[in-house]
Coordinates of C-alpha atoms in Angstrom, one line a residue:
Chain A
M28 CA 0.0 0.0 0.0
D29 CA 1.4 3.4 -0.9
L30 CA 0.9 6.0 1.7
T31 CA 1.3 9.7 1.0
R32 CA 2.7 11.9 3.7
R33 CA -0.8 13.3 4.2
D34 CA -2.2 9.8 4.6
F35 CA 0.6 8.8 7.0
G36 CA -0.2 11.9 9.1
K37 CA -3.8 11.0 9.3
V38 CA -2.9 7.5 10.4
V39 CA -0.6 8.8 13.1
I40 CA -3.2 11.3 14.4
A41 CA -5.9 8.7 14.5
S42 CA -3.6 6.2 16.3
V43 CA -2.5 8.9 18.9
S44 CA -6.1 9.8 19.3
E45 CA -7.2 6.2 19.8
L46 CA -4.4 5.6 22.3
A47 CA -5.4 8.8 24.2
L48 CA -8.9 7.5 24.4
L49 CA -7.8 4.1 25.5
Q50 CA -5.7 5.8 28.2
S51 CA -8.8 7.8 29.4
T52 CA -10.7 4.5 29.6
R53 CA -7.8 2.9 31.5
D54 CA -7.6 5.8 33.9
A55 CA -11.2 5.6 34.7
W56 CA -11.6 1.9 35.0
G57 CA -8.2 0.4 35.6
Q58 CA -6.4 -2.0 33.3
P59 CA -8.7 -2.7 30.3
H60 CA -9.5 -6.3 29.4
P61 CA -7.7 -7.1 26.1
G62 CA -10.9 -8.5 24.6
Q63 CA -12.9 -5.3 25.0
N64 CA -11.0 -3.7 22.1
R65 CA -13.1 -5.8 19.8
S66 CA -15.9 -3.3 20.3
L67 CA -13.9 -0.2 20.9
I68 CA -14.9 2.0 18.0
N69 CA -13.2 5.3 17.5
G70 CA -12.7 5.6 21.2
V71 CA -16.2 4.7 22.2
Q72 CA -16.4 1.5 24.2
F73 CA -19.4 -0.5 23.1
G74 CA -20.9 -3.6 24.7
L75 CA -24.1 -5.4 24.9
Q76 CA -26.9 -5.9 27.5
P77 CA -27.8 -9.4 26.2
F78 CA -31.5 -9.0 27.0
C79 CA -31.5 -8.1 23.3
Y80 CA -31.3 -11.8 22.5
H81 CA -35.0 -12.2 23.2
D82 CA -35.1 -15.8 22.0
L83 CA -32.4 -16.9 24.4
A84 CA -33.5 -17.5 28.0
M85 CA -31.2 -15.8 30.4
T86 CA -30.0 -18.9 32.2
R87 CA -26.6 -20.2 33.1
E88 CA -27.3 -23.2 30.9
N89 CA -27.4 -20.8 27.9
R90 CA -24.2 -18.9 28.8
G91 CA -22.1 -20.8 26.3
E92 CA -24.5 -19.8 23.5
L93 CA -24.5 -16.2 24.9
I94 CA -20.8 -16.0 24.7
R95 CA -20.8 -17.4 21.1
R96 CA -23.3 -14.8 20.1
L97 CA -21.4 -11.9 21.7
V98 CA -18.3 -12.9 19.8
R99 CA -20.2 -13.3 16.6
N100 CA -21.7 -9.9 17.1
G101 CA -18.3 -8.4 17.6
M102 CA -18.8 -7.5 21.2
G103 CA -15.9 -7.4 23.6
M104 CA -17.8 -6.2 26.6
V105 CA -21.1 -7.3 28.2
E106 CA -23.4 -6.4 31.0
L107 CA -24.0 -9.8 32.6
H108 CA -27.3 -10.4 34.3
A109 CA -26.9 -12.6 37.4
T110 CA -29.3 -15.1 35.9
W111 CA -26.6 -16.0 33.3
V112 CA -24.4 -17.0 36.3
E113 CA -26.5 -18.2 39.2
P114 CA -28.4 -21.5 39.5
R115 CA -32.2 -21.5 39.9
F116 CA -33.9 -23.1 42.8
N117 CA -37.6 -22.5 41.9
D118 CA -38.2 -26.1 40.8
P119 CA -41.8 -27.3 40.7
G120 CA -43.0 -28.1 44.2
V121 CA -40.5 -25.7 45.8
S122 CA -42.1 -22.7 47.5
A123 CA -40.9 -19.2 46.7
A124 CA -39.6 -18.8 50.2
A125 CA -37.7 -22.1 50.2
A126 CA -36.2 -21.2 46.8
R127 CA -35.1 -17.8 48.1
D128 CA -33.4 -19.4 51.1
K129 CA -31.6 -21.9 48.9
M130 CA -30.4 -19.1 46.6
R131 CA -29.1 -17.1 49.6
A132 CA -27.3 -20.1 50.9
W133 CA -25.7 -20.7 47.5
R134 CA -24.6 -17.0 47.2
L135 CA -23.0 -17.1 50.6
S136 CA -21.0 -20.2 49.8
P137 CA -20.8 -20.9 46.0
P138 CA -18.8 -23.9 44.9
A139 CA -15.1 -23.3 45.0
G140 CA -13.7 -21.6 41.9
Y141 CA -17.2 -21.1 40.5
Y142 CA -16.9 -17.5 39.5
R143 CA -13.3 -18.0 38.4
G144 CA -14.5 -20.7 36.0
I145 CA -17.0 -18.4 34.4
R146 CA -14.4 -15.6 34.2
K147 CA -12.2 -18.1 32.3
E148 CA -15.0 -18.9 29.9
L149 CA -15.3 -15.2 29.2
D150 CA -11.6 -14.5 29.1
D151 CA -11.0 -17.3 26.7
A152 CA -13.6 -15.8 24.4
G153 CA -12.2 -12.3 24.8
V154 CA -15.3 -10.8 26.5
A155 CA -15.0 -8.4 29.4
V156 CA -17.8 -8.0 32.0
F157 CA -18.3 -4.3 32.5
T158 CA -21.2 -4.6 34.9
Y159 CA -23.1 -7.3 36.8
Y160 CA -26.9 -6.8 36.7
V161 CA -28.5 -7.7 40.0
N162 CA -32.0 -6.7 41.1
F163 CA -31.1 -6.1 44.8
D164 CA -34.2 -5.8 47.0
D165 CA -35.2 -6.0 50.6
S166 CA -34.8 -9.8 50.7
Y167 CA -31.0 -9.5 50.4
T168 CA -29.1 -9.8 53.6
D169 CA -26.0 -7.7 54.1
A170 CA -23.8 -10.8 53.8
E171 CA -25.5 -11.7 50.5
I172 CA -24.9 -8.2 49.0
D173 CA -21.3 -8.5 50.0
A174 CA -21.0 -12.0 48.4
T175 CA -22.7 -10.7 45.2
F176 CA -20.2 -7.9 44.9
E177 CA -17.4 -10.3 45.5
G178 CA -18.6 -12.7 42.9
A179 CA -19.1 -9.8 40.4
K180 CA -15.6 -8.6 41.1
I181 CA -14.1 -12.0 40.3
L182 CA -16.0 -12.0 37.0
G183 CA -14.2 -8.7 36.2
A184 CA -17.2 -6.4 36.7
R185 CA -16.5 -2.8 37.6
G186 CA -19.9 -2.4 39.2
C187 CA -23.3 -3.8 40.0
V188 CA -26.3 -2.4 38.3
G189 CA -29.9 -3.1 38.9
S190 CA -33.5 -2.0 38.6
F191 CA -34.0 -0.7 42.1
G192 CA -35.1 2.6 43.4
L193 CA -34.1 5.2 46.0
A194 CA -34.9 3.1 49.1
V195 CA -32.8 0.1 48.1
S196 CA -30.0 2.5 46.9
R197 CA -29.8 4.1 50.4
R198 CA -29.2 0.6 51.8
L199 CA -26.5 -0.1 49.2
V200 CA -24.4 3.0 50.1
P201 CA -21.7 1.1 52.3
F202 CA -21.2 -1.8 49.9
P203 CA -19.4 -0.8 46.7
G204 CA -16.5 1.0 48.4
R205 CA -15.6 -2.2 50.3
H206 CA -15.1 -3.9 47.0
G207 CA -13.6 -1.1 45.0
M208 CA -16.6 -1.1 42.7
F209 CA -19.5 1.1 41.9
V210 CA -23.3 0.8 42.0
G211 CA -24.9 1.6 38.7
L212 CA -28.3 3.3 38.9
H213 CA -30.5 2.3 36.1
N214 CA -33.5 4.4 35.3
H215 CA -36.9 3.2 34.1
D216 CA -39.8 5.5 33.0
N217 CA -42.3 5.3 35.8
L218 CA -42.8 9.0 36.6
S219 CA -45.7 8.2 39.0
D220 CA -43.5 6.2 41.4
P221 CA -41.6 8.5 43.9
D222 CA -39.1 5.8 44.6
A223 CA -38.2 5.1 41.0
Y224 CA -35.4 6.5 38.9
A225 CA -37.2 8.1 36.0
S226 CA -36.8 11.9 36.1
E227 CA -33.5 13.7 36.1
A228 CA -34.2 15.0 39.6
S229 CA -34.7 11.4 40.9
M230 CA -31.4 10.3 39.4
V231 CA -29.5 13.4 40.8
T232 CA -30.9 12.5 44.3
G233 CA -29.7 8.9 43.8
L234 CA -26.2 10.0 42.8
S235 CA -26.0 12.3 45.8
L236 CA -26.2 9.3 48.1
S237 CA -22.6 8.2 47.5
P238 CA -19.6 9.0 45.3
D239 CA -19.5 5.3 44.5
F240 CA -22.9 5.6 42.7
K241 CA -22.7 6.0 39.0
M242 CA -25.5 6.5 36.5
M243 CA -26.2 3.9 33.9
L244 CA -28.5 6.1 31.8
D245 CA -31.1 4.1 29.9
T246 CA -31.8 6.2 26.8
R247 CA -34.9 4.3 25.9
H248 CA -36.6 4.8 29.2
F249 CA -35.4 8.3 29.7
T250 CA -36.7 9.3 26.2
A251 CA -40.1 7.6 27.0
A252 CA -40.1 9.6 30.3
D253 CA -39.6 12.8 28.2
G254 CA -36.1 13.3 29.5
D255 CA -33.3 15.2 27.8
C256 CA -30.7 12.6 27.2
V257 CA -28.0 14.8 25.7
G258 CA -28.6 17.5 28.3
F259 CA -28.2 14.8 31.0
L260 CA -25.0 13.6 29.5
E261 CA -23.6 17.1 29.3
R262 CA -24.6 17.9 32.9
H263 CA -23.7 14.6 34.6
H264 CA -21.0 12.9 32.4
D265 CA -18.6 12.8 35.3
R266 CA -21.1 10.7 37.3
M267 CA -21.9 8.3 34.4
A268 CA -20.5 4.9 34.0
G269 CA -22.4 4.0 31.0
M270 CA -25.6 4.1 28.9
H271 CA -28.1 1.5 27.9
V272 CA -28.3 2.6 24.3
G273 CA -31.7 2.0 22.6
D274 CA -34.6 3.9 21.0
R275 CA -38.1 4.7 22.0
R276 CA -40.7 7.3 21.3
K277 CA -41.5 10.1 23.7
H278 CA -44.5 10.4 25.9
N279 CA -44.4 6.8 27.1
G280 CA -44.1 5.7 23.5
R281 CA -43.1 2.3 22.2
S282 CA -39.7 0.9 21.5
A283 CA -38.4 1.4 18.0
P284 CA -35.4 0.3 15.9
F285 CA -32.4 2.7 16.3
G286 CA -33.1 5.9 14.5
E287 CA -36.9 5.4 14.3
G288 CA -37.7 6.7 17.7
D289 CA -36.9 9.9 19.6
A290 CA -33.8 8.9 21.5
P291 CA -30.8 11.0 20.2
I292 CA -28.5 8.0 19.8
I293 CA -26.2 9.6 17.3
E294 CA -25.8 12.8 19.3
L295 CA -25.1 10.9 22.5
L296 CA -22.5 8.7 20.9
R297 CA -20.7 11.6 19.2
T298 CA -20.7 13.6 22.3
V299 CA -19.0 10.7 24.2
R300 CA -16.6 10.3 21.3
D301 CA -15.7 13.9 20.9
N302 CA -15.2 14.5 24.6
R303 CA -13.4 11.3 25.1
W304 CA -15.5 10.5 28.1
P305 CA -15.0 6.9 29.5
I306 CA -18.7 6.2 29.3
V307 CA -19.5 2.7 28.0
A308 CA -22.3 2.3 25.5
L309 CA -24.2 -0.9 26.1
L310 CA -26.6 -1.7 23.3
E311 CA -30.0 -2.7 24.6
F312 CA -33.2 -2.9 22.6
E313 CA -36.7 -4.1 23.0
H314 CA -38.3 -3.3 19.6
G315 CA -39.7 -6.3 17.7
T316 CA -38.1 -8.0 14.8
L317 CA -38.8 -11.0 12.6
R318 CA -35.1 -11.4 12.0
P319 CA -33.0 -13.6 14.2
E320 CA -31.8 -11.4 17.1
I321 CA -28.2 -11.9 16.2
E322 CA -28.9 -10.2 12.9
E323 CA -30.8 -7.4 14.7
V324 CA -27.9 -6.8 17.0
D325 CA -25.6 -6.5 14.0
L326 CA -27.9 -3.9 12.4
M327 CA -28.2 -1.8 15.6
F328 CA -24.5 -2.1 16.2
D329 CA -23.8 -0.9 12.6
Y330 CA -26.0 2.1 13.2
C331 CA -23.9 3.0 16.2
K332 CA -20.6 2.3 14.4
R333 CA -21.7 4.7 11.6
A334 CA -22.6 7.3 14.3
V335 CA -19.0 7.4 15.6
A336 CA -17.2 6.7 12.3
Chain B
M13 CA -30.8 -18.6 -35.0
T14 CA -31.2 -22.2 -33.8
R15 CA -27.9 -21.9 -32.1
I16 CA -28.9 -18.7 -30.3
L17 CA -32.1 -20.3 -29.2
T18 CA -30.4 -23.4 -27.9
G19 CA -27.8 -21.2 -26.1
I20 CA -30.6 -19.2 -24.4
C21 CA -32.3 -22.5 -23.4
V22 CA -29.1 -23.9 -21.9
L23 CA -28.4 -20.6 -20.1
A24 CA -32.0 -20.6 -18.7
F25 CA -31.7 -24.2 -17.6
A26 CA -28.4 -23.5 -15.9
A27 CA -29.8 -20.5 -14.2
S28 CA -32.8 -22.5 -12.9
I29 CA -30.4 -25.2 -11.6
A30 CA -28.3 -22.6 -9.9
A31 CA -31.3 -21.0 -8.4
Q32 CA -32.4 -24.3 -6.9
S33 CA -29.0 -25.2 -5.5
T34 CA -28.3 -21.8 -4.0
P35 CA -29.6 -21.8 -0.4
V36 CA -32.2 -19.1 0.1
H37 CA -31.2 -16.8 2.9
R38 CA -34.3 -16.1 5.0
S39 CA -34.0 -13.6 7.8
Y40 CA -36.8 -15.1 9.7
D41 CA -36.4 -16.2 13.3
T42 CA -38.1 -19.5 13.3
E43 CA -36.5 -20.4 16.6
F44 CA -38.5 -17.7 18.3
L45 CA -41.5 -17.4 16.0
G46 CA -42.0 -21.0 15.2
P47 CA -42.8 -22.2 11.7
P48 CA -45.1 -20.0 9.7
L49 CA -48.7 -20.7 10.2
A50 CA -50.9 -22.0 7.4
D51 CA -53.5 -19.4 8.1
P52 CA -52.2 -16.1 6.5
V53 CA -54.4 -13.9 8.7
L54 CA -53.0 -15.4 11.8
Q55 CA -49.5 -15.4 10.5
H56 CA -49.8 -11.7 9.8
A57 CA -51.3 -11.1 13.3
K58 CA -48.5 -13.1 14.9
E59 CA -45.8 -11.1 13.1
T60 CA -47.5 -7.8 14.0
F61 CA -47.5 -8.9 17.6
V62 CA -43.8 -9.6 17.4
L63 CA -42.9 -6.5 15.4
F64 CA -44.4 -4.1 17.9
G65 CA -42.5 -5.7 20.7
C66 CA -45.6 -7.1 22.5
A67 CA -44.2 -10.6 22.4
Y68 CA -41.1 -9.7 24.5
C69 CA -43.1 -8.7 27.5
H70 CA -46.4 -10.6 27.2
G71 CA -44.9 -13.7 25.6
L72 CA -45.5 -14.9 22.0
N73 CA -48.1 -17.4 23.3
L74 CA -49.2 -15.1 26.1
V75 CA -47.0 -16.7 28.8
S76 CA -46.0 -13.4 30.2
R77 CA -42.4 -12.5 31.3
G78 CA -41.6 -10.5 34.3
E79 CA -44.1 -7.9 35.4
A80 CA -46.2 -7.7 32.2
T81 CA -49.9 -8.4 32.5
D82 CA -51.0 -12.0 32.0
L83 CA -53.1 -11.7 28.9
M84 CA -54.1 -15.3 29.0
H85 CA -56.1 -14.7 32.1
S86 CA -56.8 -10.9 32.0
A87 CA -60.4 -10.1 32.6
L88 CA -60.2 -7.1 30.2
V89 CA -59.1 -9.4 27.3
G90 CA -61.9 -11.8 28.2
R91 CA -64.4 -9.0 27.9
D92 CA -63.0 -7.6 24.7
E93 CA -65.0 -7.8 21.5
N94 CA -63.0 -7.1 18.3
G95 CA -60.7 -4.7 20.1
S96 CA -63.4 -2.8 21.9
R97 CA -61.4 -2.7 25.1
I98 CA -57.9 -3.7 23.9
G99 CA -57.8 -1.0 21.2
P100 CA -58.3 2.1 23.4
L101 CA -55.9 0.7 26.0
L102 CA -53.2 0.1 23.4
R103 CA -53.6 3.7 22.1
A104 CA -53.4 5.2 25.5
G105 CA -51.0 2.9 27.3
I106 CA -51.0 2.7 31.1
P107 CA -48.8 5.6 32.3
Q108 CA -49.9 5.4 36.0
T109 CA -48.9 2.1 37.4
A110 CA -47.1 0.5 40.3
K111 CA -44.9 -1.4 37.9
L112 CA -41.3 -0.6 37.1
S113 CA -42.0 0.2 33.5
P114 CA -45.5 1.5 32.5
M115 CA -47.2 -0.1 29.5
P116 CA -46.2 2.1 26.6
Q117 CA -48.8 3.8 24.4
F118 CA -49.1 2.8 20.7
S119 CA -51.0 5.8 19.5
D120 CA -49.2 5.8 16.2
L121 CA -50.5 2.4 15.1
S122 CA -53.0 2.2 12.3
D123 CA -56.5 0.6 12.8
Q124 CA -55.3 -2.4 10.8
Q125 CA -52.3 -2.9 13.0
I126 CA -54.3 -2.7 16.1
A127 CA -56.8 -5.2 14.7
A128 CA -54.0 -7.6 13.9
L129 CA -52.7 -7.3 17.4
V130 CA -56.2 -8.0 18.8
T131 CA -56.6 -11.0 16.4
W132 CA -53.4 -12.6 17.7
I133 CA -54.1 -11.9 21.4
H134 CA -57.5 -13.6 21.1
Y135 CA -56.2 -16.5 19.0
A136 CA -53.3 -17.2 21.3
R137 CA -55.6 -16.9 24.3
Q138 CA -58.0 -19.4 22.8
Q139 CA -55.3 -21.9 22.1
G140 CA -53.8 -21.4 25.5
R141 CA -57.1 -21.7 27.4
Y142 CA -58.0 -24.7 25.3
Q143 CA -54.8 -26.4 26.4
E144 CA -55.3 -25.5 30.0
L145 CA -58.8 -26.8 30.1
T146 CA -58.1 -30.0 28.3
A147 CA -55.0 -30.6 30.5
A148 CA -57.1 -30.0 33.7
P149 CA -58.3 -33.2 35.5
V150 CA -61.9 -34.0 34.5
R151 CA -64.2 -33.2 37.3
T152 CA -67.8 -34.1 38.1
G153 CA -70.1 -31.2 37.4
D154 CA -73.2 -29.8 39.0
A155 CA -76.1 -30.1 36.5
T156 CA -78.2 -27.5 38.3
A157 CA -75.4 -24.9 38.1
G158 CA -74.8 -26.1 34.5
K159 CA -78.5 -25.4 33.6
A160 CA -78.2 -21.9 35.1
Y161 CA -75.0 -21.2 33.1
F162 CA -76.7 -22.6 29.9
E163 CA -79.7 -20.4 30.3
R164 CA -77.5 -17.4 30.9
T165 CA -75.0 -17.9 28.2
C166 CA -76.0 -20.5 25.6
S167 CA -79.8 -20.2 25.3
M168 CA -79.7 -17.2 23.0
C169 CA -78.6 -19.7 20.2
H170 CA -79.3 -23.2 21.6
A171 CA -82.3 -24.9 23.2
V172 CA -82.5 -28.4 24.8
D173 CA -85.9 -28.9 23.1
R174 CA -84.7 -27.8 19.7
D175 CA -81.2 -28.3 18.3
L176 CA -79.9 -30.0 21.4
A177 CA -83.0 -32.2 22.1
G178 CA -81.9 -35.5 23.6
I179 CA -78.2 -34.5 23.4
G180 CA -77.4 -36.6 26.5
R181 CA -78.6 -39.7 24.8
K182 CA -76.6 -39.1 21.6
H183 CA -73.2 -38.3 23.2
D184 CA -71.4 -39.3 26.3
A185 CA -69.8 -36.8 28.7
P186 CA -66.3 -36.8 27.1
A187 CA -67.8 -36.2 23.7
L188 CA -69.9 -33.3 25.1
R189 CA -66.9 -31.9 26.8
A190 CA -64.8 -32.1 23.6
A191 CA -67.6 -30.4 21.6
I192 CA -67.8 -27.5 24.1
L193 CA -64.1 -27.0 24.3
E194 CA -63.4 -27.3 20.6
P195 CA -66.5 -26.1 18.7
K196 CA -66.6 -26.5 14.9
G197 CA -64.4 -24.0 13.2
L198 CA -61.9 -23.4 16.0
K199 CA -59.1 -24.8 13.9
S200 CA -60.4 -23.8 10.5
E201 CA -57.9 -22.0 8.3
R202 CA -58.9 -18.7 6.8
S203 CA -57.7 -16.5 4.0
F204 CA -57.8 -12.7 4.1
T205 CA -61.0 -12.9 1.9
S206 CA -62.8 -15.5 4.1
A207 CA -61.8 -13.6 7.2
R208 CA -63.4 -10.5 5.7
L209 CA -66.6 -12.5 4.8
N210 CA -66.7 -14.0 8.3
D211 CA -67.1 -10.6 9.7
T212 CA -70.5 -10.2 8.1
K213 CA -71.8 -13.7 7.4
L214 CA -70.3 -16.7 9.2
G215 CA -68.7 -14.9 12.1
P216 CA -71.0 -14.3 15.0
A217 CA -71.6 -17.9 16.1
Q218 CA -68.0 -18.8 15.7
Q219 CA -66.8 -15.7 17.4
R220 CA -69.2 -16.3 20.3
H221 CA -67.9 -19.8 20.9
H222 CA -64.3 -18.5 20.7
A223 CA -65.1 -15.8 23.2
L224 CA -66.6 -18.4 25.5
L225 CA -63.6 -20.6 25.2
E226 CA -61.5 -17.6 26.4
N227 CA -63.5 -17.3 29.6
Y228 CA -64.6 -20.8 30.6
S229 CA -63.5 -22.0 34.0
A230 CA -62.9 -25.8 34.4
E231 CA -65.9 -25.8 36.8
E232 CA -68.2 -24.1 34.3
V233 CA -67.3 -26.7 31.7
A234 CA -67.9 -29.6 34.1
N235 CA -71.3 -28.1 35.1
V236 CA -72.5 -27.6 31.5
V237 CA -71.4 -31.1 30.6
A238 CA -73.3 -32.5 33.6
Y239 CA -76.4 -30.6 32.5
L240 CA -76.3 -31.6 28.8
A241 CA -75.7 -35.2 29.8
S242 CA -78.9 -35.1 31.8
V243 CA -80.9 -33.9 28.8
R244 CA -82.4 -37.2 27.6

C-alpha cells in the first residue's frame, strides 16, 4: 500500500487519538481487558446488554451460546445479568420462600472456583464483563450483598447495576466501596412512582447518596419519560459509568429500531466520542423484529458504528 | 438462429439449476417465532404482535415474562370484542402504574395494525385456554349450576328442546366436553378474503364460541357437561 505523507499523518493522528482514548478508559476503570478492544470503535467502548437476545432464555445453561453470540456480534464487553451465572432453585413443588433461602445459601458459599471458572470462559472468548446486573431488593441480607459484589468482582465487573429505586439505593451505600466497585443506577420510566429513577431529579438524588454511585442512563426509558438525554449527558457525564443505548418514542411511547424513535443516539455517541468520556455504550433494545436477534444486534451495532465513524 | 435459441435455453436451464441449488437466505427467526402458520391472517397477526415488541413482555403465546400483564387470564381481554377494550388501551398505554415500566402507548399504530394485534391476542388466548382446560383433570359437574349457566350464556342460540334435544342420549360426557371446548371451526384456516366475509356472514356464532372458550373455567365446563348429559 502506498501512503502519501498526508495519509501517514492521518494514520498517526488517528492512532494517537485512539491511544489517548484508551488511556482515558484505562484511567477511569483500571487496566482494560484485552478483549474489549473488539468493540472499541473510534474511542467509544461498546458492549451489549444481552436482554437483546429475546429468543435466548437468560439462564446459566445458555451462557455458552450467549458468549458465542457476543463474539459473533463483535462484542468485547457485556453487562452480565446474574441469571446467566447463578443457579435457579424455583423447581416445581418448591415454595418461593424455600427457593429464596436456597439461593441465599448458595450465594453465601458458592462452589469453590465457581466465578473464576466463568471468568475463564469469558476471558477465553475475549469478552470483558463491564457490569453485573442484579436486582437487589429487601430480601437480600448484608452478607448476601457483599457476596454478590465479591462474585461480580471475580467476574471482572467494575460495578453492580440493577432495577431498584431510592430506598434500596440508600441501603447499598456502604457496599461498593468495600469492594472497589460502583453501584450503577438504572432508570426506568415510571414517573408516577416517587421511589423510581425516572426523572433527572430522581437520578440526581440517587447520585448524591454516594460518590460510589454512577449512572447507567437508559436512553430508551429516559426518552419515554420525556427526559433530555443529551442534556443529562452534558450535565452529569462525570457521574456516568455507561448508557443503555436504545430507542423509544417520547410520551411513554413504544420501542423502535435505532433511528426510528426519539432517542438522540447519534448525538449521544458523538458527544461521548468527541469529549473522550469513558462512558460505556451498552446496546439494549426491545423493539420487535422478525429477524434472528443476532442479525438485529448486527444492524443496531452498525447504526452505532456509523454514528461514531 | 437455432444456435442462439439453444444457447438461451441452456443458459436458462443452468440459471434455474443454480437458483435451486443456492440456499435461500431467510432472515426469519423460526426459533423464536416457530414455523409460519398456514392461516395467513393469523401469521400476519402473529408477526405484527412480534414486530411491535408485544411478544417480548407478554410472551408470544401469552405466557408473560416479568411484570407484564398475563393476557391469558386478563379479565379485560376476556371481555374484549374485536378490540373494543384492547384497542383504546393500546392507544393510551397505562402511564400510571405501580410497575417498574409502564405499559407504553401505541398511538401511532393504524387501525389495521391494532386489529392484527387484537386478532393474535384472542387467537393465542383461545389456544392457551383450550390447552389449560383439556389438561385439567376431568371433574364431576353440578347439573343445576350447568343449567343456570346454559340459560344465561347458551340459550340465545341453543335450546334443549330444539337443536340440542336428547343430546345426553346421543353423546357421552367426554364427547360433550370435547364439543364444548373445541367447537366447529376453531381450527379452520382462513384467507384474508374469508376472514373479511366471516365478519359479516359466518362470524358471530364462531366468534361467540371462541369468546366463551377464552373465559370458561374448568368448573363451568364440568357443570354444563353435567347438565347436557342429563338432557335425555
